[in-house]
Amino acid sequence: MAHIKTTILLATLTGLLLLLGYSVGGQQGAFTALLFSFAMNIGSYWFSDKIVLRTYRAKQVTEQDHPELVSMVKELSEKAGLPMPKVYIAPMDIPNAFATGRNPTHAAVAVTTGILRILNPNELRAVLAHELGHVQNRDILLTTIAATLAGALSYLAQMAYMMGRSSNGGNRASPIAGLALVVLSPMIATMLHMALSRTREYHADHAGAKMSGDPLALASALEKLHSSARAVPRSASPLEQATASLFIVNPFKSSVLQALFSTHPPVEERIKRLHEMAKS
């Protein structure tokens, strides 16, 4: 069911992109939009992991540097039948973790220095299992594609508004229609991206809880991470805000509007589901 929903959401985003491209330049515009999206996806596929790791100044560590952390990742990877990912530590006081990479063979799991301070070993192991759940489900690739399509839609919406052309002959579109195009297209794209990200986050919680065998440890970790993020909210650069969906909880301060379009499901609901999973 999750794979069907993901396919529908990605197909809808692609359809919106083509429709908007057609509105800008007819069939040629739709074809250009498709090529533009393809090029952006290829770039994201190959380079997104390097960009994210450099953004947060994450450094790779070995078993000699952090034996407990690396051995946890190794044990969980073997249990899940995954290749051993590279392990990174990001010098951030905010307690958090994320996974990146284009596929399980080229994956990386990163934790912040802050998370190493506040979580006990069982909670840290559960968080690492959650991140490996993302790797196992290939969520990184899917969310990268969704984010790229959403970004392309926003760009094309602005282009369509500036050109003010209708799809059938170069007639000037009405100001209201142009405004609706530039506002609604990115909004719809953001909502679809949000729905996809939230779905994948729930499934990573489920996969991580099964992998670690301890749903309550993951629930406890989420509660600690959420409390820490709320206690000391940190402002984010545009690039950091764009990559916030990779983290297990959103580590950055959000406006009311950003909170409405959050790519993370409510932590309270995630904790509730994990407690129900522990009971069953």
mmCIF file with all atom_site columns, C-alpha atoms in Angstrom, residues 27-245:
data_model
loop_
_atom_site.group_PDB
_atom_site.id
_atom_site.type_symbol
_atom_site.label_atom_id
_atom_site.label_alt_id
_atom_site.label_comp_id
_atom_site.label_asym_id
_atom_site.label_entity_id
_atom_site.label_seq_id
_atom_site.pdbx_PDB_ins_code
_atom_site.Cartn_x
_atom_site.Cartn_y
_atom_site.Cartn_z
_atom_site.occupancy
_atom_site.B_iso_or_equiv
_atom_site.pdbx_formal_charge
_atom_site.auth_seq_id
_atom_site.auth_comp_id
_atom_site.auth_asym_id
_atom_site.auth_atom_id
_atom_site.pdbx_PDB_model_num
ATOM 1   C CA . GLN A 1 27  ? 4.223  20.831 -26.114 1.00 0.00 ? 27  GLN A CA 1
ATOM 2   C CA . GLN A 1 28  ? 7.733  22.215 -26.325 1.00 0.00 ? 28  GLN A CA 1
ATOM 3   C CA . GLY A 1 29  ? 7.356  23.645 -22.834 1.00 0.00 ? 29  GLY A CA 1
ATOM 4   C CA . ALA A 1 30  ? 6.172  20.296 -21.454 1.00 0.00 ? 30  ALA A CA 1
ATOM 5   C CA . PHE A 1 31  ? 9.122  18.532 -23.063 1.00 0.00 ? 31  PHE A CA 1
ATOM 6   C CA . THR A 1 32  ? 11.538 21.135 -21.696 1.00 0.00 ? 32  THR A CA 1
ATOM 7   C CA . ALA A 1 33  ? 10.019 20.744 -18.208 1.00 0.00 ? 33  ALA A CA 1
ATOM 8   C CA . LEU A 1 34  ? 10.499 16.981 -18.420 1.00 0.00 ? 34  LEU A CA 1
ATOM 9   C CA . LEU A 1 35  ? 14.157 17.364 -19.461 1.00 0.00 ? 35  LEU A CA 1
ATOM 10  C CA . PHE A 1 36  ? 14.675 19.974 -16.718 1.00 0.00 ? 36  PHE A CA 1
ATOM 11  C CA . SER A 1 37  ? 13.222 17.624 -14.102 1.00 0.00 ? 37  SER A CA 1
ATOM 12  C CA . PHE A 1 38  ? 15.298 14.701 -15.387 1.00 0.00 ? 38  PHE A CA 1
ATOM 13  C CA . ALA A 1 39  ? 18.518 16.736 -15.194 1.00 0.00 ? 39  ALA A CA 1
ATOM 14  C CA . MET A 1 40  ? 17.722 17.909 -11.664 1.00 0.00 ? 40  MET A CA 1
ATOM 15  C CA . ASN A 1 41  ? 16.960 14.352 -10.536 1.00 0.00 ? 41  ASN A CA 1
ATOM 16  C CA . ILE A 1 42  ? 20.221 13.042 -11.988 1.00 0.00 ? 42  ILE A CA 1
ATOM 17  C CA . GLY A 1 43  ? 22.152 15.770 -10.176 1.00 0.00 ? 43  GLY A CA 1
ATOM 18  C CA . SER A 1 44  ? 20.313 15.095 -6.922  1.00 0.00 ? 44  SER A CA 1
ATOM 19  C CA . TYR A 1 45  ? 20.854 11.338 -7.285  1.00 0.00 ? 45  TYR A CA 1
ATOM 20  C CA . TRP A 1 46  ? 24.623 11.635 -7.581  1.00 0.00 ? 46  TRP A CA 1
ATOM 21  C CA . PHE A 1 47  ? 25.494 14.631 -5.434  1.00 0.00 ? 47  PHE A CA 1
ATOM 22  C CA . SER A 1 48  ? 22.802 15.180 -2.758  1.00 0.00 ? 48  SER A CA 1
ATOM 23  C CA . ASP A 1 49  ? 24.625 13.081 -0.123  1.00 0.00 ? 49  ASP A CA 1
ATOM 24  C CA . LYS A 1 50  ? 27.873 15.041 -0.555  1.00 0.00 ? 50  LYS A CA 1
ATOM 25  C CA . ILE A 1 51  ? 26.018 18.359 -0.394  1.00 0.00 ? 51  ILE A CA 1
ATOM 26  C CA . VAL A 1 52  ? 24.156 17.426 2.793   1.00 0.00 ? 52  VAL A CA 1
ATOM 27  C CA . LEU A 1 53  ? 27.229 16.070 4.592   1.00 0.00 ? 53  LEU A CA 1
ATOM 28  C CA . ARG A 1 54  ? 29.252 19.163 3.705   1.00 0.00 ? 54  ARG A CA 1
ATOM 29  C CA . THR A 1 55  ? 26.407 21.458 4.751   1.00 0.00 ? 55  THR A CA 1
ATOM 30  C CA . TYR A 1 56  ? 26.567 20.085 8.292   1.00 0.00 ? 56  TYR A CA 1
ATOM 31  C CA . ARG A 1 57  ? 30.377 19.631 8.286   1.00 0.00 ? 57  ARG A CA 1
ATOM 32  C CA . ALA A 1 58  ? 29.952 15.932 9.054   1.00 0.00 ? 58  ALA A CA 1
ATOM 33  C CA . LYS A 1 59  ? 33.158 13.894 9.408   1.00 0.00 ? 59  LYS A CA 1
ATOM 34  C CA . GLN A 1 60  ? 33.428 10.162 8.746   1.00 0.00 ? 60  GLN A CA 1
ATOM 35  C CA . VAL A 1 61  ? 34.378 8.042  11.753  1.00 0.00 ? 61  VAL A CA 1
ATOM 36  C CA . THR A 1 62  ? 35.715 4.507  12.061  1.00 0.00 ? 62  THR A CA 1
ATOM 37  C CA . GLU A 1 63  ? 35.397 1.786  14.670  1.00 0.00 ? 63  GLU A CA 1
ATOM 38  C CA . GLN A 1 64  ? 38.690 2.990  16.157  1.00 0.00 ? 64  GLN A CA 1
ATOM 39  C CA . ASP A 1 65  ? 37.283 6.515  16.578  1.00 0.00 ? 65  ASP A CA 1
ATOM 40  C CA . HIS A 1 66  ? 33.837 5.601  17.985  1.00 0.00 ? 66  HIS A CA 1
ATOM 41  C CA . PRO A 1 67  ? 33.657 1.842  18.586  1.00 0.00 ? 67  PRO A CA 1
ATOM 42  C CA . GLU A 1 68  ? 30.199 1.793  20.230  1.00 0.00 ? 68  GLU A CA 1
ATOM 43  C CA . LEU A 1 69  ? 28.524 3.912  17.544  1.00 0.00 ? 69  LEU A CA 1
ATOM 44  C CA . VAL A 1 70  ? 30.071 2.090  14.569  1.00 0.00 ? 70  VAL A CA 1
ATOM 45  C CA . SER A 1 71  ? 29.488 -1.356 16.075  1.00 0.00 ? 71  SER A CA 1
ATOM 46  C CA . MET A 1 72  ? 25.798 -0.511 16.572  1.00 0.00 ? 72  MET A CA 1
ATOM 47  C CA . VAL A 1 73  ? 25.452 0.465  12.900  1.00 0.00 ? 73  VAL A CA 1
ATOM 48  C CA . LYS A 1 74  ? 27.334 -2.663 11.845  1.00 0.00 ? 74  LYS A CA 1
ATOM 49  C CA . GLU A 1 75  ? 25.163 -4.976 13.961  1.00 0.00 ? 75  GLU A CA 1
ATOM 50  C CA . LEU A 1 76  ? 21.897 -3.429 12.779  1.00 0.00 ? 76  LEU A CA 1
ATOM 51  C CA . SER A 1 77  ? 23.006 -3.437 9.128   1.00 0.00 ? 77  SER A CA 1
ATOM 52  C CA . GLU A 1 78  ? 23.845 -7.137 9.306   1.00 0.00 ? 78  GLU A CA 1
ATOM 53  C CA . LYS A 1 79  ? 20.521 -7.848 10.977  1.00 0.00 ? 79  LYS A CA 1
ATOM 54  C CA . ALA A 1 80  ? 18.659 -6.002 8.194   1.00 0.00 ? 80  ALA A CA 1
ATOM 55  C CA . GLY A 1 81  ? 20.746 -7.570 5.425   1.00 0.00 ? 81  GLY A CA 1
ATOM 56  C CA . LEU A 1 82  ? 22.126 -4.174 4.351   1.00 0.00 ? 82  LEU A CA 1
ATOM 57  C CA . PRO A 1 83  ? 25.647 -3.230 3.267   1.00 0.00 ? 83  PRO A CA 1
ATOM 58  C CA . MET A 1 84  ? 27.539 -1.410 5.995   1.00 0.00 ? 84  MET A CA 1
ATOM 59  C CA . PRO A 1 85  ? 26.980 2.339  5.450   1.00 0.00 ? 85  PRO A CA 1
ATOM 60  C CA . LYS A 1 86  ? 29.565 4.993  6.177   1.00 0.00 ? 86  LYS A CA 1
ATOM 61  C CA . VAL A 1 87  ? 29.155 6.569  9.608   1.00 0.00 ? 87  VAL A CA 1
ATOM 62  C CA . TYR A 1 88  ? 29.479 10.310 10.187  1.00 0.00 ? 88  TYR A CA 1
ATOM 63  C CA . ILE A 1 89  ? 29.329 12.702 13.129  1.00 0.00 ? 89  ILE A CA 1
ATOM 64  C CA . ALA A 1 90  ? 28.132 16.281 12.580  1.00 0.00 ? 90  ALA A CA 1
ATOM 65  C CA . PRO A 1 91  ? 29.388 18.911 15.064  1.00 0.00 ? 91  PRO A CA 1
ATOM 66  C CA . MET A 1 92  ? 25.950 20.179 16.094  1.00 0.00 ? 92  MET A CA 1
ATOM 67  C CA . ASP A 1 93  ? 24.681 20.712 19.638  1.00 0.00 ? 93  ASP A CA 1
ATOM 68  C CA . ILE A 1 94  ? 21.129 19.933 18.467  1.00 0.00 ? 94  ILE A CA 1
ATOM 69  C CA . PRO A 1 95  ? 20.447 16.224 19.141  1.00 0.00 ? 95  PRO A CA 1
ATOM 70  C CA . ASN A 1 96  ? 19.508 14.601 15.832  1.00 0.00 ? 96  ASN A CA 1
ATOM 71  C CA . ALA A 1 97  ? 20.380 12.052 13.148  1.00 0.00 ? 97  ALA A CA 1
ATOM 72  C CA . PHE A 1 98  ? 19.884 11.549 9.430   1.00 0.00 ? 98  PHE A CA 1
ATOM 73  C CA . ALA A 1 99  ? 20.645 9.165  6.579   1.00 0.00 ? 99  ALA A CA 1
ATOM 74  C CA . THR A 1 100 ? 21.662 10.043 3.055   1.00 0.00 ? 100 THR A CA 1
ATOM 75  C CA . GLY A 1 101 ? 22.997 8.393  -0.087  1.00 0.00 ? 101 GLY A CA 1
ATOM 76  C CA . ARG A 1 102 ? 21.601 7.291  -3.427  1.00 0.00 ? 102 ARG A CA 1
ATOM 77  C CA . ASN A 1 103 ? 21.078 3.598  -2.574  1.00 0.00 ? 103 ASN A CA 1
ATOM 78  C CA . PRO A 1 104 ? 21.896 1.017  0.144   1.00 0.00 ? 104 PRO A CA 1
ATOM 79  C CA . THR A 1 105 ? 25.327 0.391  -1.378  1.00 0.00 ? 105 THR A CA 1
ATOM 80  C CA . HIS A 1 106 ? 26.219 4.098  -1.228  1.00 0.00 ? 106 HIS A CA 1
ATOM 81  C CA . ALA A 1 107 ? 24.540 5.100  2.029   1.00 0.00 ? 107 ALA A CA 1
ATOM 82  C CA . ALA A 1 108 ? 25.686 7.142  4.993   1.00 0.00 ? 108 ALA A CA 1
ATOM 83  C CA . VAL A 1 109 ? 24.273 7.474  8.499   1.00 0.00 ? 109 VAL A CA 1
ATOM 84  C CA . ALA A 1 110 ? 25.080 10.609 10.470  1.00 0.00 ? 110 ALA A CA 1
ATOM 85  C CA . VAL A 1 111 ? 24.487 11.610 14.077  1.00 0.00 ? 111 VAL A CA 1
ATOM 86  C CA . THR A 1 112 ? 25.142 14.921 15.779  1.00 0.00 ? 112 THR A CA 1
ATOM 87  C CA . THR A 1 113 ? 27.396 15.382 18.762  1.00 0.00 ? 113 THR A CA 1
ATOM 88  C CA . GLY A 1 114 ? 24.315 16.522 20.662  1.00 0.00 ? 114 GLY A CA 1
ATOM 89  C CA . ILE A 1 115 ? 22.485 13.202 20.248  1.00 0.00 ? 115 ILE A CA 1
ATOM 90  C CA . LEU A 1 116 ? 25.462 11.275 21.599  1.00 0.00 ? 116 LEU A CA 1
ATOM 91  C CA . ARG A 1 117 ? 25.195 13.264 24.823  1.00 0.00 ? 117 ARG A CA 1
ATOM 92  C CA . ILE A 1 118 ? 21.507 12.862 25.660  1.00 0.00 ? 118 ILE A CA 1
ATOM 93  C CA . LEU A 1 119 ? 20.473 9.375  24.492  1.00 0.00 ? 119 LEU A CA 1
ATOM 94  C CA . ASN A 1 120 ? 21.218 6.154  26.315  1.00 0.00 ? 120 ASN A CA 1
ATOM 95  C CA . PRO A 1 121 ? 22.613 3.201  24.283  1.00 0.00 ? 121 PRO A CA 1
ATOM 96  C CA . ASN A 1 122 ? 19.183 1.597  23.698  1.00 0.00 ? 122 ASN A CA 1
ATOM 97  C CA . GLU A 1 123 ? 17.687 4.878  22.454  1.00 0.00 ? 123 GLU A CA 1
ATOM 98  C CA . LEU A 1 124 ? 20.673 5.587  20.206  1.00 0.00 ? 124 LEU A CA 1
ATOM 99  C CA . ARG A 1 125 ? 20.471 2.083  18.755  1.00 0.00 ? 125 ARG A CA 1
ATOM 100 C CA . ALA A 1 126 ? 16.756 2.580  18.010  1.00 0.00 ? 126 ALA A CA 1
ATOM 101 C CA . VAL A 1 127 ? 17.459 5.907  16.263  1.00 0.00 ? 127 VAL A CA 1
ATOM 102 C CA . LEU A 1 128 ? 20.170 4.299  14.139  1.00 0.00 ? 128 LEU A CA 1
ATOM 103 C CA . ALA A 1 129 ? 17.711 1.538  13.240  1.00 0.00 ? 129 ALA A CA 1
ATOM 104 C CA . HIS A 1 130 ? 15.199 4.196  12.149  1.00 0.00 ? 130 HIS A CA 1
ATOM 105 C CA . GLU A 1 131 ? 17.793 5.756  9.838   1.00 0.00 ? 131 GLU A CA 1
ATOM 106 C CA . LEU A 1 132 ? 18.705 2.346  8.427   1.00 0.00 ? 132 LEU A CA 1
ATOM 107 C CA . GLY A 1 133 ? 14.975 1.845  7.859   1.00 0.00 ? 133 GLY A CA 1
ATOM 108 C CA . HIS A 1 134 ? 15.115 4.840  5.511   1.00 0.00 ? 134 HIS A CA 1
ATOM 109 C CA . VAL A 1 135 ? 18.055 3.234  3.702   1.00 0.00 ? 135 VAL A CA 1
ATOM 110 C CA . GLN A 1 136 ? 16.265 -0.126 3.498   1.00 0.00 ? 136 GLN A CA 1
ATOM 111 C CA . ASN A 1 137 ? 13.102 1.480  2.061   1.00 0.00 ? 137 ASN A CA 1
ATOM 112 C CA . ARG A 1 138 ? 15.116 3.672  -0.358  1.00 0.00 ? 138 ARG A CA 1
ATOM 113 C CA . ASP A 1 139 ? 13.375 6.695  1.110   1.00 0.00 ? 139 ASP A CA 1
ATOM 114 C CA . ILE A 1 140 ? 16.357 8.947  0.482   1.00 0.00 ? 140 ILE A CA 1
ATOM 115 C CA . LEU A 1 141 ? 16.077 8.571  -3.276  1.00 0.00 ? 141 LEU A CA 1
ATOM 116 C CA . LEU A 1 142 ? 12.286 8.971  -3.254  1.00 0.00 ? 142 LEU A CA 1
ATOM 117 C CA . THR A 1 143 ? 12.248 12.090 -1.089  1.00 0.00 ? 143 THR A CA 1
ATOM 118 C CA . THR A 1 144 ? 15.104 13.598 -3.126  1.00 0.00 ? 144 THR A CA 1
ATOM 119 C CA . ILE A 1 145 ? 13.129 13.100 -6.342  1.00 0.00 ? 145 ILE A CA 1
ATOM 120 C CA . ALA A 1 146 ? 9.990  14.537 -4.726  1.00 0.00 ? 146 ALA A CA 1
ATOM 121 C CA . ALA A 1 147 ? 11.876 17.570 -3.435  1.00 0.00 ? 147 ALA A CA 1
ATOM 122 C CA . THR A 1 148 ? 13.466 18.099 -6.861  1.00 0.00 ? 148 THR A CA 1
ATOM 123 C CA . LEU A 1 149 ? 10.105 17.898 -8.639  1.00 0.00 ? 149 LEU A CA 1
ATOM 124 C CA . ALA A 1 150 ? 8.569  20.294 -6.121  1.00 0.00 ? 150 ALA A CA 1
ATOM 125 C CA . GLY A 1 151 ? 11.463 22.720 -6.664  1.00 0.00 ? 151 GLY A CA 1
ATOM 126 C CA . ALA A 1 152 ? 11.109 22.475 -10.437 1.00 0.00 ? 152 ALA A CA 1
ATOM 127 C CA . LEU A 1 153 ? 7.386  23.198 -10.147 1.00 0.00 ? 153 LEU A CA 1
ATOM 128 C CA . SER A 1 154 ? 8.043  26.309 -8.088  1.00 0.00 ? 154 SER A CA 1
ATOM 129 C CA . TYR A 1 155 ? 10.591 27.526 -10.636 1.00 0.00 ? 155 TYR A CA 1
ATOM 130 C CA . LEU A 1 156 ? 8.267  26.917 -13.577 1.00 0.00 ? 156 LEU A CA 1
ATOM 131 C CA . ALA A 1 157 ? 5.369  28.605 -11.772 1.00 0.00 ? 157 ALA A CA 1
ATOM 132 C CA . GLN A 1 158 ? 7.439  31.773 -11.425 1.00 0.00 ? 158 GLN A CA 1
ATOM 133 C CA . MET A 1 159 ? 8.466  31.522 -15.081 1.00 0.00 ? 159 MET A CA 1
ATOM 134 C CA . ALA A 1 160 ? 4.832  31.101 -16.165 1.00 0.00 ? 160 ALA A CA 1
ATOM 135 C CA . TYR A 1 161 ? 3.762  34.128 -14.168 1.00 0.00 ? 161 TYR A CA 1
ATOM 136 C CA . MET A 1 162 ? 6.552  36.272 -15.616 1.00 0.00 ? 162 MET A CA 1
ATOM 137 C CA . MET A 1 163 ? 5.800  35.231 -19.184 1.00 0.00 ? 163 MET A CA 1
ATOM 138 C CA . GLY A 1 164 ? 2.040  35.642 -18.755 1.00 0.00 ? 164 GLY A CA 1
ATOM 139 C CA . ARG A 1 165 ? 1.332  33.357 -21.703 1.00 0.00 ? 165 ARG A CA 1
ATOM 140 C CA . SER A 1 166 ? -1.601 31.066 -22.222 1.00 0.00 ? 166 SER A CA 1
ATOM 141 C CA . SER A 1 167 ? -1.034 27.542 -23.464 1.00 0.00 ? 167 SER A CA 1
ATOM 142 C CA . ASN A 1 168 ? -2.570 27.978 -26.916 1.00 0.00 ? 168 ASN A CA 1
ATOM 143 C CA . GLY A 1 169 ? -1.324 31.016 -28.720 1.00 0.00 ? 169 GLY A CA 1
ATOM 144 C CA . GLY A 1 170 ? 0.611  33.559 -26.766 1.00 0.00 ? 170 GLY A CA 1
ATOM 145 C CA . ASN A 1 171 ? -2.413 35.516 -25.514 1.00 0.00 ? 171 ASN A CA 1
ATOM 146 C CA . ARG A 1 172 ? -1.878 37.321 -22.297 1.00 0.00 ? 172 ARG A CA 1
ATOM 147 C CA . ALA A 1 173 ? -3.302 35.467 -19.309 1.00 0.00 ? 173 ALA A CA 1
ATOM 148 C CA . SER A 1 174 ? -5.360 37.396 -16.802 1.00 0.00 ? 174 SER A CA 1
ATOM 149 C CA . PRO A 1 175 ? -3.494 38.681 -13.721 1.00 0.00 ? 175 PRO A CA 1
ATOM 150 C CA . ILE A 1 176 ? -5.739 36.563 -11.477 1.00 0.00 ? 176 ILE A CA 1
ATOM 151 C CA . ALA A 1 177 ? -5.003 33.403 -13.465 1.00 0.00 ? 177 ALA A CA 1
ATOM 152 C CA . GLY A 1 178 ? -1.288 34.166 -13.390 1.00 0.00 ? 178 GLY A CA 1
ATOM 153 C CA . LEU A 1 179 ? -1.343 34.764 -9.648  1.00 0.00 ? 179 LEU A CA 1
ATOM 154 C CA . ALA A 1 180 ? -3.254 31.526 -9.078  1.00 0.00 ? 180 ALA A CA 1
ATOM 155 C CA . LEU A 1 181 ? -0.685 29.675 -11.169 1.00 0.00 ? 181 LEU A CA 1
ATOM 156 C CA . VAL A 1 182 ? 2.316  31.027 -9.302  1.00 0.00 ? 182 VAL A CA 1
ATOM 157 C CA . VAL A 1 183 ? 0.755  30.476 -5.861  1.00 0.00 ? 183 VAL A CA 1
ATOM 158 C CA . LEU A 1 184 ? -1.182 27.233 -6.192  1.00 0.00 ? 184 LEU A CA 1
ATOM 159 C CA . SER A 1 185 ? 1.324  25.120 -8.128  1.00 0.00 ? 185 SER A CA 1
ATOM 160 C CA . PRO A 1 186 ? 4.157  25.365 -5.566  1.00 0.00 ? 186 PRO A CA 1
ATOM 161 C CA . MET A 1 187 ? 1.630  24.983 -2.747  1.00 0.00 ? 187 MET A CA 1
ATOM 162 C CA . ILE A 1 188 ? 0.230  21.764 -4.222  1.00 0.00 ? 188 ILE A CA 1
ATOM 163 C CA . ALA A 1 189 ? 3.755  20.493 -4.876  1.00 0.00 ? 189 ALA A CA 1
ATOM 164 C CA . THR A 1 190 ? 4.757  21.237 -1.278  1.00 0.00 ? 190 THR A CA 1
ATOM 165 C CA . MET A 1 191 ? 1.686  19.451 0.095   1.00 0.00 ? 191 MET A CA 1
ATOM 166 C CA . LEU A 1 192 ? 2.389  16.360 -2.031  1.00 0.00 ? 192 LEU A CA 1
ATOM 167 C CA . HIS A 1 193 ? 6.041  16.368 -0.973  1.00 0.00 ? 193 HIS A CA 1
ATOM 168 C CA . MET A 1 194 ? 4.914  16.722 2.640   1.00 0.00 ? 194 MET A CA 1
ATOM 169 C CA . ALA A 1 195 ? 2.499  13.782 2.319   1.00 0.00 ? 195 ALA A CA 1
ATOM 170 C CA . LEU A 1 196 ? 5.223  11.587 0.847   1.00 0.00 ? 196 LEU A CA 1
ATOM 171 C CA . SER A 1 197 ? 7.770  12.541 3.517   1.00 0.00 ? 197 SER A CA 1
ATOM 172 C CA . ARG A 1 198 ? 5.327  11.949 6.355   1.00 0.00 ? 198 ARG A CA 1
ATOM 173 C CA . THR A 1 199 ? 4.384  8.536  4.982   1.00 0.00 ? 199 THR A CA 1
ATOM 174 C CA . ARG A 1 200 ? 8.025  7.493  4.680   1.00 0.00 ? 200 ARG A CA 1
ATOM 175 C CA . GLU A 1 201 ? 8.748  8.743  8.216   1.00 0.00 ? 201 GLU A CA 1
ATOM 176 C CA . TYR A 1 202 ? 6.042  6.528  9.712   1.00 0.00 ? 202 TYR A CA 1
ATOM 177 C CA . HIS A 1 203 ? 7.361  3.531  7.800   1.00 0.00 ? 203 HIS A CA 1
ATOM 178 C CA . ALA A 1 204 ? 10.936 4.223  8.920   1.00 0.00 ? 204 ALA A CA 1
ATOM 179 C CA . ASP A 1 205 ? 9.692  4.292  12.529  1.00 0.00 ? 205 ASP A CA 1
ATOM 180 C CA . HIS A 1 206 ? 8.043  0.914  11.987  1.00 0.00 ? 206 HIS A CA 1
ATOM 181 C CA . ALA A 1 207 ? 11.071 -0.564 10.212  1.00 0.00 ? 207 ALA A CA 1
ATOM 182 C CA . GLY A 1 208 ? 13.453 0.818  12.837  1.00 0.00 ? 208 GLY A CA 1
ATOM 183 C CA . ALA A 1 209 ? 11.377 -0.505 15.726  1.00 0.00 ? 209 ALA A CA 1
ATOM 184 C CA . LYS A 1 210 ? 11.330 -3.970 14.155  1.00 0.00 ? 210 LYS A CA 1
ATOM 185 C CA . MET A 1 211 ? 15.033 -3.855 13.374  1.00 0.00 ? 211 MET A CA 1
ATOM 186 C CA . SER A 1 212 ? 16.025 -2.803 16.897  1.00 0.00 ? 212 SER A CA 1
ATOM 187 C CA . GLY A 1 213 ? 13.333 -4.922 18.542  1.00 0.00 ? 213 GLY A CA 1
ATOM 188 C CA . ASP A 1 214 ? 12.572 -2.040 20.910  1.00 0.00 ? 214 ASP A CA 1
ATOM 189 C CA . PRO A 1 215 ? 9.718  0.313  19.878  1.00 0.00 ? 215 PRO A CA 1
ATOM 190 C CA . LEU A 1 216 ? 9.644  1.939  23.310  1.00 0.00 ? 216 LEU A CA 1
ATOM 191 C CA . ALA A 1 217 ? 13.320 2.940  23.066  1.00 0.00 ? 217 ALA A CA 1
ATOM 192 C CA . LEU A 1 218 ? 12.572 4.731  19.782  1.00 0.00 ? 218 LEU A CA 1
ATOM 193 C CA . ALA A 1 219 ? 9.519  6.394  21.339  1.00 0.00 ? 219 ALA A CA 1
ATOM 194 C CA . SER A 1 220 ? 11.641 7.593  24.261  1.00 0.00 ? 220 SER A CA 1
ATOM 195 C CA . ALA A 1 221 ? 14.332 8.893  21.890  1.00 0.00 ? 221 ALA A CA 1
ATOM 196 C CA . LEU A 1 222 ? 11.769 10.803 19.804  1.00 0.00 ? 222 LEU A CA 1
ATOM 197 C CA . GLU A 1 223 ? 10.373 12.429 22.934  1.00 0.00 ? 223 GLU A CA 1
ATOM 198 C CA . LYS A 1 224 ? 13.848 13.565 24.030  1.00 0.00 ? 224 LYS A CA 1
ATOM 199 C CA . LEU A 1 225 ? 14.789 14.853 20.580  1.00 0.00 ? 225 LEU A CA 1
ATOM 200 C CA . HIS A 1 226 ? 11.516 16.724 20.163  1.00 0.00 ? 226 HIS A CA 1
ATOM 201 C CA . SER A 1 227 ? 11.826 18.336 23.603  1.00 0.00 ? 227 SER A CA 1
ATOM 202 C CA . SER A 1 228 ? 15.399 19.421 22.895  1.00 0.00 ? 228 SER A CA 1
ATOM 203 C CA . ALA A 1 229 ? 14.473 20.940 19.526  1.00 0.00 ? 229 ALA A CA 1
ATOM 204 C CA . ARG A 1 230 ? 11.621 22.901 21.111  1.00 0.00 ? 230 ARG A CA 1
ATOM 205 C CA . ALA A 1 231 ? 13.692 24.058 24.100  1.00 0.00 ? 231 ALA A CA 1
ATOM 206 C CA . VAL A 1 232 ? 16.451 25.628 22.004  1.00 0.00 ? 232 VAL A CA 1
ATOM 207 C CA . PRO A 1 233 ? 15.028 26.310 18.520  1.00 0.00 ? 233 PRO A CA 1
ATOM 208 C CA . ARG A 1 234 ? 17.704 27.092 15.931  1.00 0.00 ? 234 ARG A CA 1
ATOM 209 C CA . SER A 1 235 ? 17.243 29.219 12.835  1.00 0.00 ? 235 SER A CA 1
ATOM 210 C CA . ALA A 1 236 ? 18.217 27.597 9.544   1.00 0.00 ? 236 ALA A CA 1
ATOM 211 C CA . SER A 1 237 ? 19.696 28.777 6.287   1.00 0.00 ? 237 SER A CA 1
ATOM 212 C CA . PRO A 1 238 ? 17.585 28.112 3.146   1.00 0.00 ? 238 PRO A CA 1
ATOM 213 C CA . LEU A 1 239 ? 19.764 25.077 2.315   1.00 0.00 ? 239 LEU A CA 1
ATOM 214 C CA . GLU A 1 240 ? 19.440 23.710 5.851   1.00 0.00 ? 240 GLU A CA 1
ATOM 215 C CA . GLN A 1 241 ? 15.673 24.240 5.795   1.00 0.00 ? 241 GLN A CA 1
ATOM 216 C CA . ALA A 1 242 ? 15.496 22.369 2.479   1.00 0.00 ? 242 ALA A CA 1
ATOM 217 C CA . THR A 1 243 ? 17.314 19.371 3.982   1.00 0.00 ? 243 THR A CA 1
ATOM 218 C CA . ALA A 1 244 ? 15.409 19.360 7.284   1.00 0.00 ? 244 ALA A CA 1
ATOM 219 C CA . SER A 1 245 ? 13.213 16.495 6.059   1.00 0.00 ? 245 SER A CA 1
#
